[in-house]
Amino acid sequence: MEDKLEEVLAQYTVQAGNRKRVRGAILLETEEGLCLLREFSGKRGHLEFEEALKNHLTEQGYSLVDRAVRNNRGELLTRDGAGGLWLMKQWFSGRECDLRDAGQVKQAMVHLAKLHQWMVQDESWEQREEMQLAAADLAREAEQGEENCDTQKPVSLPIARDFFGRRNRELKRVHTYIRNKRRKNEMELALLDAFSHYYEQGCEAQKLDVEEKNYEHLLKSACEEKRIIHGSYNYHNVLFHGKDIITTNFDNAKIGIQVLDLYGFLRKVMEKNGWRQELGMQLIEAYRKQRKLSTEECHLLYTLLLYPEKYWKQCNFYYNGKKSWVSGKSYEKLLRIRKQESGRLQFLEMTKGLLF
């Protein structure tokens, strides 16, 4: 491994000093600052898109992003002797966003709203060198039969046509399977006991989605306005260093409905804080004060919050895993979900009054 690392580093102009292994990567101290080196498993075309987006953010006045470091040949990716690809990125010292720190999560929410305002493709986007390189890489990948990762098309979102209906059918399938079992363990009994309550919520979310068609309208608008989402705006990818907020890992950034970033971050914060209603209201208002939400966005946000995603995840994990033993961790999660449900329902009621 060390020989491979030296082989890769020799292809960069940066001089690496101290090195430390961190979560699937190697942190390097260089004269230019911190860098992160990791093996690359994504799509080259999308990587060029990411760099175009980060350059765009820098032009908007925000440069605290993990831009890639090009090697001696001016390339973003470096190949080792075994054919593996490596990516080096600028990195920053800082601490991950603490979801239990109300001040930090409010700052992170305001920052997300600013990102959404900045992350809109301008008229010169297609003329950028990075996008021309991305187009060439995408064409080459298509010729090689690789999966198309056309960044100009809508992102594959955590919501799609009949998204709620499909998930509700999955819940029914799990319910039927467990109900027909002769012997049921404590996890299965707990899933059965909670089913009717959460399935009713799922059906209500599905009904709202069908009646209002907010997703279809917002997706069309996102494509026309070329609005980009981060795609994985979570506490791992938001770093605090003094008064600065650093945003990393734009691997899932594409054209899409920006309120999905808001939903994902908000839901995770609420889960970690026992669905504290006042905190949730403050977070939504902090975002809206920076970037106004349309009526369609407000309604979609409520619909997403209404759907029992955590319960669905536990059902999905159970159904697709080994059923001969009970995962203690999964059982504890399910009990915690049930315990927090009263607070979640109160938050949904307050949110509905605020967003509708």
PDB file of C-alpha atoms in Angstrom, residues 61-279:
ATOM      1  CA  GLY A  61     -17.705  34.605  -3.509  1.00  0.00           C
ATOM      2  CA  TYR A  62     -17.745  31.254  -1.701  1.00  0.00           C
ATOM      3  CA  SER A  63     -14.510  29.277  -1.998  1.00  0.00           C
ATOM      4  CA  LEU A  64     -14.618  26.988   1.059  1.00  0.00           C
ATOM      5  CA  VAL A  65     -15.188  23.834  -0.982  1.00  0.00           C
ATOM      6  CA  ASP A  66     -13.033  20.745  -1.530  1.00  0.00           C
ATOM      7  CA  ARG A  67     -11.768  21.472  -5.032  1.00  0.00           C
ATOM      8  CA  ALA A  68      -9.752  18.777  -6.766  1.00  0.00           C
ATOM      9  CA  VAL A  69      -5.974  19.082  -7.174  1.00  0.00           C
ATOM     10  CA  ARG A  70      -4.794  18.325 -10.701  1.00  0.00           C
ATOM     11  CA  ASN A  71      -1.701  16.173 -11.181  1.00  0.00           C
ATOM     12  CA  ASN A  72       1.456  16.951 -13.180  1.00  0.00           C
ATOM     13  CA  ARG A  73      -0.421  16.326 -16.431  1.00  0.00           C
ATOM     14  CA  GLY A  74      -3.273  18.628 -15.504  1.00  0.00           C
ATOM     15  CA  GLU A  75      -5.644  15.708 -14.917  1.00  0.00           C
ATOM     16  CA  LEU A  76      -8.111  15.333 -12.062  1.00  0.00           C
ATOM     17  CA  LEU A  77      -7.566  11.594 -11.686  1.00  0.00           C
ATOM     18  CA  THR A  78      -4.266   9.773 -11.208  1.00  0.00           C
ATOM     19  CA  ARG A  79      -3.725   6.130 -12.075  1.00  0.00           C
ATOM     20  CA  ASP A  80      -1.528   3.795 -10.040  1.00  0.00           C
ATOM     21  CA  GLY A  81       0.462   0.864 -11.446  1.00  0.00           C
ATOM     22  CA  ALA A  82      -2.418  -1.556 -10.839  1.00  0.00           C
ATOM     23  CA  GLY A  83      -4.819   0.600 -12.830  1.00  0.00           C
ATOM     24  CA  GLY A  84      -6.619   2.111  -9.827  1.00  0.00           C
ATOM     25  CA  LEU A  85      -7.772   5.729  -9.962  1.00  0.00           C
ATOM     26  CA  TRP A  86      -7.004   8.265  -7.238  1.00  0.00           C
ATOM     27  CA  LEU A  87      -8.389  11.717  -6.500  1.00  0.00           C
ATOM     28  CA  MET A  88      -6.675  14.440  -4.473  1.00  0.00           C
ATOM     29  CA  LYS A  89      -8.750  17.298  -3.048  1.00  0.00           C
ATOM     30  CA  GLN A  90      -8.024  20.439  -1.096  1.00  0.00           C
ATOM     31  CA  TRP A  91      -9.097  19.919   2.502  1.00  0.00           C
ATOM     32  CA  PHE A  92      -9.752  21.959   5.606  1.00  0.00           C
ATOM     33  CA  SER A  93      -9.269  21.604   9.323  1.00  0.00           C
ATOM     34  CA  GLY A  94     -12.578  21.813  11.119  1.00  0.00           C
ATOM     35  CA  ARG A  95     -15.186  19.845  13.015  1.00  0.00           C
ATOM     36  CA  GLU A  96     -18.295  18.221  11.643  1.00  0.00           C
ATOM     37  CA  CYS A  97     -21.600  19.944  12.285  1.00  0.00           C
ATOM     38  CA  ASP A  98     -22.957  18.937  15.690  1.00  0.00           C
ATOM     39  CA  LEU A  99     -26.635  18.086  15.131  1.00  0.00           C
ATOM     40  CA  ARG A 100     -27.367  18.592  18.816  1.00  0.00           C
ATOM     41  CA  ASP A 101     -25.947  22.137  18.792  1.00  0.00           C
ATOM     42  CA  ALA A 102     -28.905  24.390  17.963  1.00  0.00           C
ATOM     43  CA  GLY A 103     -26.631  27.278  17.002  1.00  0.00           C
ATOM     44  CA  GLN A 104     -24.609  25.193  14.557  1.00  0.00           C
ATOM     45  CA  VAL A 105     -27.575  23.581  12.835  1.00  0.00           C
ATOM     46  CA  LYS A 106     -29.237  26.977  12.361  1.00  0.00           C
ATOM     47  CA  GLN A 107     -26.039  28.302  10.790  1.00  0.00           C
ATOM     48  CA  ALA A 108     -25.852  25.211   8.588  1.00  0.00           C
ATOM     49  CA  MET A 109     -29.454  25.740   7.479  1.00  0.00           C
ATOM     50  CA  VAL A 110     -28.855  29.376   6.556  1.00  0.00           C
ATOM     51  CA  HIS A 111     -25.737  28.257   4.713  1.00  0.00           C
ATOM     52  CA  LEU A 112     -27.759  25.678   2.761  1.00  0.00           C
ATOM     53  CA  ALA A 113     -30.179  28.374   1.657  1.00  0.00           C
ATOM     54  CA  LYS A 114     -27.253  30.473   0.421  1.00  0.00           C
ATOM     55  CA  LEU A 115     -25.821  27.498  -1.448  1.00  0.00           C
ATOM     56  CA  HIS A 116     -29.167  26.994  -3.161  1.00  0.00           C
ATOM     57  CA  GLN A 117     -29.208  30.607  -4.261  1.00  0.00           C
ATOM     58  CA  TRP A 118     -25.700  30.267  -5.689  1.00  0.00           C
ATOM     59  CA  MET A 119     -26.121  26.815  -7.240  1.00  0.00           C
ATOM     60  CA  VAL A 120     -27.871  27.811 -10.453  1.00  0.00           C
ATOM     61  CA  GLN A 121     -26.209  27.271 -13.823  1.00  0.00           C
ATOM     62  CA  ASP A 122     -25.462  30.567 -15.541  1.00  0.00           C
ATOM     63  CA  GLU A 123     -25.445  31.257 -19.283  1.00  0.00           C
ATOM     64  CA  SER A 124     -21.729  30.512 -19.646  1.00  0.00           C
ATOM     65  CA  TRP A 125     -21.943  27.102 -17.945  1.00  0.00           C
ATOM     66  CA  GLU A 126     -21.669  24.987 -21.096  1.00  0.00           C
ATOM     67  CA  GLN A 127     -18.697  27.049 -22.313  1.00  0.00           C
ATOM     68  CA  ARG A 128     -16.618  26.230 -19.259  1.00  0.00           C
ATOM     69  CA  GLU A 129     -13.564  24.107 -19.886  1.00  0.00           C
ATOM     70  CA  GLU A 130     -14.669  21.674 -17.178  1.00  0.00           C
ATOM     71  CA  MET A 131     -18.018  21.086 -18.843  1.00  0.00           C
ATOM     72  CA  GLN A 132     -16.409  20.494 -22.226  1.00  0.00           C
ATOM     73  CA  LEU A 133     -14.132  17.919 -20.585  1.00  0.00           C
ATOM     74  CA  ALA A 134     -17.136  16.399 -18.812  1.00  0.00           C
ATOM     75  CA  ALA A 135     -18.983  16.047 -22.121  1.00  0.00           C
ATOM     76  CA  ALA A 136     -15.958  14.308 -23.675  1.00  0.00           C
ATOM     77  CA  ASP A 137     -15.659  11.920 -20.718  1.00  0.00           C
ATOM     78  CA  LEU A 138     -19.383  11.144 -20.814  1.00  0.00           C
ATOM     79  CA  ALA A 139     -19.162  10.333 -24.519  1.00  0.00           C
ATOM     80  CA  ARG A 140     -16.172   8.070 -23.897  1.00  0.00           C
ATOM     81  CA  GLU A 141     -17.935   6.300 -21.025  1.00  0.00           C
ATOM     82  CA  ALA A 142     -21.016   5.774 -23.216  1.00  0.00           C
ATOM     83  CA  GLU A 143     -18.840   4.182 -25.916  1.00  0.00           C
ATOM     84  CA  GLN A 144     -17.354   1.874 -23.307  1.00  0.00           C
ATOM     85  CA  GLY A 145     -20.839   0.858 -22.175  1.00  0.00           C
ATOM     86  CA  GLU A 146     -20.565   2.537 -18.783  1.00  0.00           C
ATOM     87  CA  GLU A 147     -23.614   3.921 -17.019  1.00  0.00           C
ATOM     88  CA  ASN A 148     -24.604   7.322 -18.351  1.00  0.00           C
ATOM     89  CA  CYS A 149     -24.182  10.038 -15.728  1.00  0.00           C
ATOM     90  CA  ASP A 150     -25.458  12.971 -17.782  1.00  0.00           C
ATOM     91  CA  THR A 151     -25.351  15.835 -15.299  1.00  0.00           C
ATOM     92  CA  GLN A 152     -27.632  17.938 -17.483  1.00  0.00           C
ATOM     93  CA  LYS A 153     -30.532  15.550 -16.889  1.00  0.00           C
ATOM     94  CA  PRO A 154     -32.607  15.575 -13.686  1.00  0.00           C
ATOM     95  CA  VAL A 155     -30.958  13.845 -10.755  1.00  0.00           C
ATOM     96  CA  SER A 156     -32.199  10.462  -9.598  1.00  0.00           C
ATOM     97  CA  LEU A 157     -33.951  11.838  -6.547  1.00  0.00           C
ATOM     98  CA  PRO A 158     -35.124  10.156  -3.336  1.00  0.00           C
ATOM     99  CA  ILE A 159     -38.595  10.804  -4.753  1.00  0.00           C
ATOM    100  CA  ALA A 160     -39.890   9.925  -8.192  1.00  0.00           C
ATOM    101  CA  ARG A 161     -43.142   9.179  -9.966  1.00  0.00           C
ATOM    102  CA  ASP A 162     -45.243   6.930  -7.684  1.00  0.00           C
ATOM    103  CA  PHE A 163     -42.445   7.068  -5.097  1.00  0.00           C
ATOM    104  CA  PHE A 164     -44.842   6.965  -2.143  1.00  0.00           C
ATOM    105  CA  GLY A 165     -47.033   4.318  -3.778  1.00  0.00           C
ATOM    106  CA  ARG A 166     -44.039   2.068  -4.379  1.00  0.00           C
ATOM    107  CA  ARG A 167     -42.865   2.378  -0.803  1.00  0.00           C
ATOM    108  CA  ASN A 168     -46.358   1.749   0.538  1.00  0.00           C
ATOM    109  CA  ARG A 169     -46.533  -1.447  -1.493  1.00  0.00           C
ATOM    110  CA  GLU A 170     -43.219  -2.487   0.050  1.00  0.00           C
ATOM    111  CA  LEU A 171     -44.642  -1.870   3.534  1.00  0.00           C
ATOM    112  CA  LYS A 172     -47.652  -4.034   2.678  1.00  0.00           C
ATOM    113  CA  ARG A 173     -45.385  -6.798   1.424  1.00  0.00           C
ATOM    114  CA  VAL A 174     -43.405  -6.843   4.687  1.00  0.00           C
ATOM    115  CA  HIS A 175     -46.610  -6.735   6.731  1.00  0.00           C
ATOM    116  CA  THR A 176     -48.103  -9.697   4.848  1.00  0.00           C
ATOM    117  CA  TYR A 177     -44.885 -11.706   5.187  1.00  0.00           C
ATOM    118  CA  ILE A 178     -44.652 -11.202   8.958  1.00  0.00           C
ATOM    119  CA  ARG A 179     -48.368 -11.747   9.545  1.00  0.00           C
ATOM    120  CA  ASN A 180     -48.213 -15.128   7.800  1.00  0.00           C
ATOM    121  CA  LYS A 181     -45.300 -16.358   9.912  1.00  0.00           C
ATOM    122  CA  ARG A 182     -46.226 -18.838  12.626  1.00  0.00           C
ATOM    123  CA  ARG A 183     -43.525 -17.786  15.065  1.00  0.00           C
ATOM    124  CA  LYS A 184     -42.654 -14.145  15.375  1.00  0.00           C
ATOM    125  CA  ASN A 185     -39.701 -12.603  17.194  1.00  0.00           C
ATOM    126  CA  GLU A 186     -39.825  -9.322  19.122  1.00  0.00           C
ATOM    127  CA  MET A 187     -38.713  -7.271  16.098  1.00  0.00           C
ATOM    128  CA  GLU A 188     -41.459  -8.739  13.929  1.00  0.00           C
ATOM    129  CA  LEU A 189     -44.102  -8.183  16.606  1.00  0.00           C
ATOM    130  CA  ALA A 190     -42.990  -4.560  16.997  1.00  0.00           C
ATOM    131  CA  LEU A 191     -43.134  -3.982  13.215  1.00  0.00           C
ATOM    132  CA  LEU A 192     -46.629  -5.475  13.087  1.00  0.00           C
ATOM    133  CA  ASP A 193     -47.819  -3.406  16.024  1.00  0.00           C
ATOM    134  CA  ALA A 194     -46.683  -0.156  14.390  1.00  0.00           C
ATOM    135  CA  PHE A 195     -47.824  -0.982  10.852  1.00  0.00           C
ATOM    136  CA  SER A 196     -51.337   0.457  10.735  1.00  0.00           C
ATOM    137  CA  HIS A 197     -50.232   3.788  12.208  1.00  0.00           C
ATOM    138  CA  TYR A 198     -47.340   4.349   9.828  1.00  0.00           C
ATOM    139  CA  TYR A 199     -49.073   2.858   6.803  1.00  0.00           C
ATOM    140  CA  GLU A 200     -51.889   5.364   7.258  1.00  0.00           C
ATOM    141  CA  GLN A 201     -49.322   8.176   7.176  1.00  0.00           C
ATOM    142  CA  GLY A 202     -47.777   6.700   4.049  1.00  0.00           C
ATOM    143  CA  CYS A 203     -51.140   6.591   2.306  1.00  0.00           C
ATOM    144  CA  GLU A 204     -51.883  10.181   3.292  1.00  0.00           C
ATOM    145  CA  ALA A 205     -48.530  11.295   1.859  1.00  0.00           C
ATOM    146  CA  GLN A 206     -49.258   9.350  -1.318  1.00  0.00           C
ATOM    147  CA  LYS A 207     -52.676  11.008  -1.631  1.00  0.00           C
ATOM    148  CA  LEU A 208     -51.175  14.479  -1.218  1.00  0.00           C
ATOM    149  CA  ASP A 209     -48.526  13.722  -3.827  1.00  0.00           C
ATOM    150  CA  VAL A 210     -51.125  12.508  -6.352  1.00  0.00           C
ATOM    151  CA  GLU A 211     -53.535  15.384  -5.759  1.00  0.00           C
ATOM    152  CA  GLU A 212     -51.072  18.266  -5.775  1.00  0.00           C
ATOM    153  CA  LYS A 213     -48.413  17.002  -8.227  1.00  0.00           C
ATOM    154  CA  ASN A 214     -45.897  19.328  -6.594  1.00  0.00           C
ATOM    155  CA  TYR A 215     -42.995  17.052  -7.463  1.00  0.00           C
ATOM    156  CA  GLU A 216     -43.710  17.130 -11.204  1.00  0.00           C
ATOM    157  CA  HIS A 217     -44.098  20.904 -11.235  1.00  0.00           C
ATOM    158  CA  LEU A 218     -40.955  21.509  -9.179  1.00  0.00           C
ATOM    159  CA  LEU A 219     -38.869  19.109 -11.237  1.00  0.00           C
ATOM    160  CA  LYS A 220     -39.901  20.881 -14.417  1.00  0.00           C
ATOM    161  CA  SER A 221     -39.014  24.245 -12.879  1.00  0.00           C
ATOM    162  CA  ALA A 222     -35.646  22.929 -11.626  1.00  0.00           C
ATOM    163  CA  CYS A 223     -34.771  21.740 -15.127  1.00  0.00           C
ATOM    164  CA  GLU A 224     -35.832  25.016 -16.750  1.00  0.00           C
ATOM    165  CA  GLU A 225     -33.994  27.169 -14.196  1.00  0.00           C
ATOM    166  CA  LYS A 226     -31.052  24.709 -13.973  1.00  0.00           C
ATOM    167  CA  ARG A 227     -31.082  24.613 -10.193  1.00  0.00           C
ATOM    168  CA  ILE A 228     -28.595  22.260  -8.566  1.00  0.00           C
ATOM    169  CA  ILE A 229     -28.847  20.302  -5.331  1.00  0.00           C
ATOM    170  CA  HIS A 230     -25.935  19.198  -3.169  1.00  0.00           C
ATOM    171  CA  GLY A 231     -27.437  15.728  -2.912  1.00  0.00           C
ATOM    172  CA  SER A 232     -25.884  14.730   0.421  1.00  0.00           C
ATOM    173  CA  TYR A 233     -26.016  17.806   2.647  1.00  0.00           C
ATOM    174  CA  ASN A 234     -25.449  16.153   6.021  1.00  0.00           C
ATOM    175  CA  TYR A 235     -23.373  16.729   9.133  1.00  0.00           C
ATOM    176  CA  HIS A 236     -20.401  14.790   7.706  1.00  0.00           C
ATOM    177  CA  ASN A 237     -20.138  17.218   4.781  1.00  0.00           C
ATOM    178  CA  VAL A 238     -20.587  20.492   6.684  1.00  0.00           C
ATOM    179  CA  LEU A 239     -17.488  21.535   8.633  1.00  0.00           C
ATOM    180  CA  PHE A 240     -17.071  24.420  11.058  1.00  0.00           C
ATOM    181  CA  HIS A 241     -13.755  26.242  11.422  1.00  0.00           C
ATOM    182  CA  GLY A 242     -14.098  29.354  13.561  1.00  0.00           C
ATOM    183  CA  LYS A 243     -16.749  31.488  11.842  1.00  0.00           C
ATOM    184  CA  ASP A 244     -16.275  29.715   8.521  1.00  0.00           C
ATOM    185  CA  ILE A 245     -18.552  26.992   7.179  1.00  0.00           C
ATOM    186  CA  ILE A 246     -16.947  24.546   4.762  1.00  0.00           C
ATOM    187  CA  THR A 247     -18.963  22.374   2.349  1.00  0.00           C
ATOM    188  CA  THR A 248     -17.519  19.103   1.069  1.00  0.00           C
ATOM    189  CA  ASN A 249     -18.366  16.040  -1.018  1.00  0.00           C
ATOM    190  CA  PHE A 250     -20.477  17.208  -3.944  1.00  0.00           C
ATOM    191  CA  ASP A 251     -20.485  13.662  -5.355  1.00  0.00           C
ATOM    192  CA  ASN A 252     -24.293  13.638  -5.704  1.00  0.00           C
ATOM    193  CA  ALA A 253     -24.732  17.200  -6.961  1.00  0.00           C
ATOM    194  CA  LYS A 254     -26.991  17.452 -10.010  1.00  0.00           C
ATOM    195  CA  ILE A 255     -29.944  19.397 -11.337  1.00  0.00           C
ATOM    196  CA  GLY A 256     -32.861  18.716  -8.997  1.00  0.00           C
ATOM    197  CA  ILE A 257     -35.438  19.962  -6.500  1.00  0.00           C
ATOM    198  CA  GLN A 258     -33.508  21.909  -3.892  1.00  0.00           C
ATOM    199  CA  VAL A 259     -36.091  21.426  -1.151  1.00  0.00           C
ATOM    200  CA  LEU A 260     -34.912  17.794  -0.984  1.00  0.00           C
ATOM    201  CA  ASP A 261     -31.626  18.992   0.524  1.00  0.00           C
ATOM    202  CA  LEU A 262     -33.639  20.957   3.076  1.00  0.00           C
ATOM    203  CA  TYR A 263     -35.822  17.954   3.913  1.00  0.00           C
ATOM    204  CA  GLY A 264     -32.890  15.570   4.351  1.00  0.00           C
ATOM    205  CA  PHE A 265     -30.981  17.850   6.696  1.00  0.00           C
ATOM    206  CA  LEU A 266     -34.079  18.906   8.654  1.00  0.00           C
ATOM    207  CA  ARG A 267     -35.284  15.347   9.206  1.00  0.00           C
ATOM    208  CA  LYS A 268     -31.912  14.181  10.490  1.00  0.00           C
ATOM    209  CA  VAL A 269     -31.645  17.119  12.906  1.00  0.00           C
ATOM    210  CA  MET A 270     -35.156  16.492  14.208  1.00  0.00           C
ATOM    211  CA  GLU A 271     -34.491  12.795  14.759  1.00  0.00           C
ATOM    212  CA  LYS A 272     -31.329  13.574  16.705  1.00  0.00           C
ATOM    213  CA  ASN A 273     -33.176  16.122  18.859  1.00  0.00           C
ATOM    214  CA  GLY A 274     -36.323  14.161  19.654  1.00  0.00           C
ATOM    215  CA  TRP A 275     -38.475  16.214  17.233  1.00  0.00           C
ATOM    216  CA  ARG A 276     -38.241  19.405  19.292  1.00  0.00           C
ATOM    217  CA  GLN A 277     -40.934  21.537  17.699  1.00  0.00           C
ATOM    218  CA  GLU A 278     -39.442  24.927  18.442  1.00  0.00           C
ATOM    219  CA  LEU A 279     -36.083  23.916  16.953  1.00  0.00           C
TER     220      LEU A 279
END
